[in-house]
XYZ file of C-alpha atoms in Angstrom:
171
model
C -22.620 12.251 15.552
C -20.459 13.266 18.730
C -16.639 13.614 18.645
C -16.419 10.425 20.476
C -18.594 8.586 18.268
C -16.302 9.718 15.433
C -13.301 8.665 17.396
C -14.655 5.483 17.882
C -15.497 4.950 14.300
C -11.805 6.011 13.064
C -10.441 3.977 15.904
C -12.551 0.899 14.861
C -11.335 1.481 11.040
C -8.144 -0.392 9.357
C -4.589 1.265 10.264
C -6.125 4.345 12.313
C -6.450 2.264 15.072
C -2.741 2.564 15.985
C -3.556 5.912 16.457
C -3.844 7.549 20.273
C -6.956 9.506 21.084
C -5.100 12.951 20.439
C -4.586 11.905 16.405
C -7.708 10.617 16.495
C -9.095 14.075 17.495
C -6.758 16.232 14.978
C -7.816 13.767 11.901
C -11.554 14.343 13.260
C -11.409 18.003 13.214
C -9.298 18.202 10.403
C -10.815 15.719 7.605
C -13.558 16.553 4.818
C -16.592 15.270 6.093
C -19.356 14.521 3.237
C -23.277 13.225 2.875
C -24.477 11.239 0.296
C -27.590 9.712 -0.840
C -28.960 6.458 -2.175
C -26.695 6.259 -5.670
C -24.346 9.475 -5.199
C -21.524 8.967 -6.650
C -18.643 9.180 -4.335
C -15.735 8.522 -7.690
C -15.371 7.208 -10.566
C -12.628 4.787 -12.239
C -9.569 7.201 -13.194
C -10.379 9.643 -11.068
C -7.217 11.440 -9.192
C -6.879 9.249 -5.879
C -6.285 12.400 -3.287
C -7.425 10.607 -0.208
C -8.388 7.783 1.481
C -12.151 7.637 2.599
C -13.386 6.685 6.242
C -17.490 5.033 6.194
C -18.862 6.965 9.380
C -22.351 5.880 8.462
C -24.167 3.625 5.856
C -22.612 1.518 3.046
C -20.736 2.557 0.025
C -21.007 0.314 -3.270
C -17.480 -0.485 -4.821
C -17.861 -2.113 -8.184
C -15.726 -4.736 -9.563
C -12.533 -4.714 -11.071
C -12.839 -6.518 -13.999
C -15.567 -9.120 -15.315
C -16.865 -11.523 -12.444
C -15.360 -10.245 -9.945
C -17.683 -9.153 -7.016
C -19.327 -5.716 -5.966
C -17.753 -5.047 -2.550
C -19.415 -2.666 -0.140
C -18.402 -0.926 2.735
C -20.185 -0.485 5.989
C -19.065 1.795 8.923
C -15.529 1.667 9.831
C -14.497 0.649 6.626
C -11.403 2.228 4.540
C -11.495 2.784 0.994
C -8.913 3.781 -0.455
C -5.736 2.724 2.006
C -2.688 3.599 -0.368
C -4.266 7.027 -1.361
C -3.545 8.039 1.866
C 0.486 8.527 1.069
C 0.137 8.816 -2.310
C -1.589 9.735 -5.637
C -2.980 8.104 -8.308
C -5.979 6.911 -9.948
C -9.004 5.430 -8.574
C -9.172 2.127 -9.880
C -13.083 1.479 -9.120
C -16.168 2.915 -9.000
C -18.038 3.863 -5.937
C -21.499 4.650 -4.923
C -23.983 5.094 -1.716
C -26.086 2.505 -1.297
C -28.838 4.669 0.843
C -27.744 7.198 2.843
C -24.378 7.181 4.013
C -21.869 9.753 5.220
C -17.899 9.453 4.421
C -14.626 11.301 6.054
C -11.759 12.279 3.548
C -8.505 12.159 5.153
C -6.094 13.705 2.503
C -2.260 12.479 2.144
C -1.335 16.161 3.592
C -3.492 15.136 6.224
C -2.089 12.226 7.184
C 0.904 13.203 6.836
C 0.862 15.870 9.498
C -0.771 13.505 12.311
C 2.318 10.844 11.178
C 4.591 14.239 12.030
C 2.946 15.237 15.228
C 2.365 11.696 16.413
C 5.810 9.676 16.107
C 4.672 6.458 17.665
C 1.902 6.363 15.489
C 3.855 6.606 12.446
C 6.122 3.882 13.504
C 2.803 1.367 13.910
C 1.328 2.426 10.827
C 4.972 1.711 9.161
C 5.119 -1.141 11.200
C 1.467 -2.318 9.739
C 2.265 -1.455 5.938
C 5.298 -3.382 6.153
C 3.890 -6.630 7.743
C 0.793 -5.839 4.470
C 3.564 -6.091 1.987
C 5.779 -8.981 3.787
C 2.075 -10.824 3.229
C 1.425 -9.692 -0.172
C 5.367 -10.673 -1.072
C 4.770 -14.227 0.746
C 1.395 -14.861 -1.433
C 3.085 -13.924 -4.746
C 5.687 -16.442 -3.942
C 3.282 -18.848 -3.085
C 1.273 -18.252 -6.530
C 4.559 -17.776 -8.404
C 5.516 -21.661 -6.850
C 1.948 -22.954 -8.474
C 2.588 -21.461 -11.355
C 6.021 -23.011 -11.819
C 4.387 -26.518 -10.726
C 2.057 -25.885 -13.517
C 4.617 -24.681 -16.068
C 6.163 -27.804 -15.098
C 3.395 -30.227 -16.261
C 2.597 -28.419 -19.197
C 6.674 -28.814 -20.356
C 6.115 -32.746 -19.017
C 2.778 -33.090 -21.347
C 4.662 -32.054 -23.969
C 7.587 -34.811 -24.060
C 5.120 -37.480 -23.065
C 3.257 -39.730 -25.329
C 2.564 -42.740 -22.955
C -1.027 -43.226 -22.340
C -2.499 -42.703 -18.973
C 0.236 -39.826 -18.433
C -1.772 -36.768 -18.570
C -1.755 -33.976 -16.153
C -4.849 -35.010 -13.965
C -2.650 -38.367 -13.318
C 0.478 -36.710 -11.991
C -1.789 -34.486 -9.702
């Protein structure tokens, strides 16, 4: 792959296109680039999250969460592992190559210095990561209102005893 192909594929990939060509170029040069083959493991649940992961080629496997939830996989362009990009912590999946595939590690020292030596791009990234949360804060209240609806017909199920008044009938 070419410089501009890889500046196309970074520029094509969640919150690194807000970057101009320049920091484009710097996290090219600069990043970990690594090949893997058909069931190479790329990292395991628990393992130290020092870096976010750009797909440049192929698809990477992410296993699920927790029981029957679905395998997710990740084709070119793709970011795994957004929040390890500022900070540390634990991986809290699994992931594999699914054939032949080839990833870019961009660590948090990494990004970091491109967010120092590009200002405008560290105000849209900041400006992108707080419109993620404002969404993630407006779902939770949206969950935490069916929750209380719920709560609310369970504590009304409770003091009823007429018939015909059960939960499907209020709904």
């Amino acid at each position: 792959m070419g410089l501009d192909d890889d500046i196309a594929i970074l520029a094509a990939a969640p919150l690194f296109g807000f970057l101009d060509r320049d920091a484009l170029r710097l996290l090219t040069f600069a990043a970990e680039r690594r090949e893997l083959t058909d069931g190479d493991l790329l990292f395991s649940r628990g393992d130290p999250a020092d870096g976010g992961f750009v797909v440049m080629s192929g698809t990477i496997r992410l296993e699920p969460r927790g029981a029957g939830a679905e395998t997710v996989r990740a084709g070119r362009a793709a970011l795994i592992g957004q929040l390890a990009l500022f900070v540390r912590g634990t991986r809290p999946t699994e992931a594999r190559a699914e054939g032949a595939a080839e990833v870019m590690r961009i660590t948090p020292t990494l990004m970091r210095r491109v967010l120092e030596e590009f200002p405008g791009a560290a105000q849209a990234v900041h400006d992108t990561l707080a419109d993620d949360l404002a969404g993630l804060v407006a779902d939770l209240d949206q969950v935490g209102a069916l929750l209380a609806a719920i709560d609310g017909i369970a504590q009304g199920e409770s003091s009823s005893d007429s018939p015909g008044d059960s939960p499907g009938d209020r709904l």
